[in-house]
XYZ file of C-alpha atoms in Angstrom:
140
model
C 0.169 0.079 0.097
C 3.158 2.540 0.749
C 4.248 2.409 -2.709
C 1.037 3.461 -4.403
C 1.031 6.046 -1.526
C 2.958 8.484 -3.431
C 0.898 8.377 -6.950
C -2.305 8.539 -5.072
C -1.268 11.875 -3.085
C 0.250 13.114 -6.375
C -3.550 12.627 -8.673
C -4.912 14.522 -5.476
C -2.811 17.691 -5.642
C -3.347 17.339 -9.563
C -7.323 17.076 -9.099
C -6.770 20.241 -6.402
C -4.717 22.433 -8.691
C -7.300 21.304 -11.599
C -10.044 22.880 -9.187
C -8.507 26.258 -8.042
C -7.874 26.731 -12.064
C -11.389 25.558 -12.837
C -13.234 27.860 -9.812
C -10.924 31.008 -11.028
C -11.835 31.052 -14.565
C -15.122 29.359 -14.673
C -17.476 28.241 -11.535
C -16.116 31.193 -9.143
C -14.511 34.118 -10.802
C -13.565 37.025 -8.511
C -15.242 40.541 -9.228
C -15.189 42.607 -12.107
C -15.079 45.414 -10.847
C -12.876 48.458 -11.160
C -11.425 51.193 -8.944
C -10.944 54.802 -10.186
C -7.995 56.710 -9.479
C -7.926 60.375 -9.083
C -6.916 60.887 -12.456
C -9.727 59.518 -14.339
C -7.739 55.795 -14.647
C -9.782 52.862 -14.370
C -7.774 49.605 -12.814
C -9.058 46.034 -11.690
C -9.138 45.259 -7.832
C -7.089 43.580 -6.433
C -8.877 40.359 -6.200
C -8.377 40.045 -10.163
C -4.477 39.863 -9.203
C -5.360 37.707 -7.039
C -6.984 35.159 -9.623
C -4.169 35.686 -11.603
C -1.681 34.934 -9.141
C -3.772 31.801 -8.057
C -4.478 30.670 -11.557
C 0.310 30.841 -12.107
C 0.632 28.248 -8.710
C -1.938 25.991 -9.334
C -0.561 25.184 -13.180
C 2.687 25.070 -10.986
C 0.894 22.612 -9.026
C -0.111 20.803 -11.330
C 3.129 20.701 -13.459
C 4.956 19.463 -10.064
C 1.835 17.260 -9.594
C 2.864 15.505 -13.064
C 6.597 15.201 -12.792
C 5.571 13.497 -9.188
C 4.620 10.599 -10.934
C 8.196 9.925 -12.213
C 10.388 11.357 -9.953
C 9.003 11.145 -6.387
C 11.098 13.872 -4.116
C 9.440 16.996 -5.697
C 6.475 16.530 -3.398
C 8.184 19.370 -1.403
C 7.868 22.060 -4.407
C 4.198 20.694 -4.314
C 3.987 21.684 -0.818
C 5.642 25.047 -0.656
C 3.399 26.145 -4.017
C 0.073 24.822 -2.078
C 0.934 26.899 0.847
C 1.431 29.957 -1.317
C -2.040 29.360 -3.104
C -3.740 29.347 0.043
C -1.891 32.124 1.639
C -2.093 34.285 -1.458
C -5.939 35.510 -1.340
C -5.409 35.497 2.985
C -5.590 39.154 4.499
C -1.798 39.734 5.625
C 1.154 41.574 4.951
C 3.048 40.183 1.505
C -0.238 38.599 0.365
C -2.167 40.091 -2.580
C -5.704 39.005 -0.708
C -9.049 40.075 -1.844
C -12.001 43.087 -1.165
C -12.794 43.824 2.667
C -16.434 44.103 1.747
C -18.800 41.052 2.534
C -20.378 39.088 -0.092
C -18.202 39.591 -3.076
C -17.651 37.118 -5.602
C -13.911 37.097 -4.919
C -14.610 35.587 -1.485
C -15.963 32.114 -3.252
C -12.730 32.020 -5.156
C -10.641 32.848 -2.095
C -12.502 29.890 -0.416
C -11.267 27.592 -3.720
C -7.989 28.514 -3.185
C -7.643 28.148 0.377
C -9.484 24.928 0.250
C -8.149 23.643 -2.847
C -4.494 24.660 -1.672
C -4.985 22.989 2.171
C -6.058 19.775 0.605
C -3.164 19.969 -1.605
C -0.640 21.211 0.957
C -1.811 18.202 3.255
C -1.945 15.455 0.403
C 1.494 16.126 -0.409
C 3.478 15.985 3.253
C 1.244 12.780 3.660
C 3.030 11.724 0.803
C 6.617 12.972 1.920
C 6.381 11.258 5.103
C 5.235 8.017 4.157
C 7.050 7.950 1.324
C 8.391 4.202 1.557
C 11.930 5.525 -0.647
C 12.748 8.558 1.265
C 16.112 8.662 2.407
C 15.893 8.760 5.933
C 19.054 9.468 8.494
C 20.038 6.081 10.997
C 20.812 7.116 13.940
C 23.351 4.805 16.883
């Protein structure tokens, strides 16, 4: 069973990445509103940028997950990128975040990113820890 665990974890990460891309693109897109600057120009809201960054991160998760079928030690990259996908939409320093108003469409996109990133992170960590071919340090 342990020999099949890494491909199962990689498949879960791949499905989460596809769901995150689909959520931001198809069934839960972010706000389409724009902000007016003082000079009269219009710019997209920050949730549009968070969605684009999330799609890029989910694409990287999908690529690394697909590569992990051949090379088992790439799941660490999946774990790091999954954390970035989950944290990109939070209201934290260094994160893009989403609109602060509740009830906007971008909060649904953020929920998809957080859940897909969290599940992918847990799955990749499980694949790393329970990998039977993992190098282990022997102590005396």
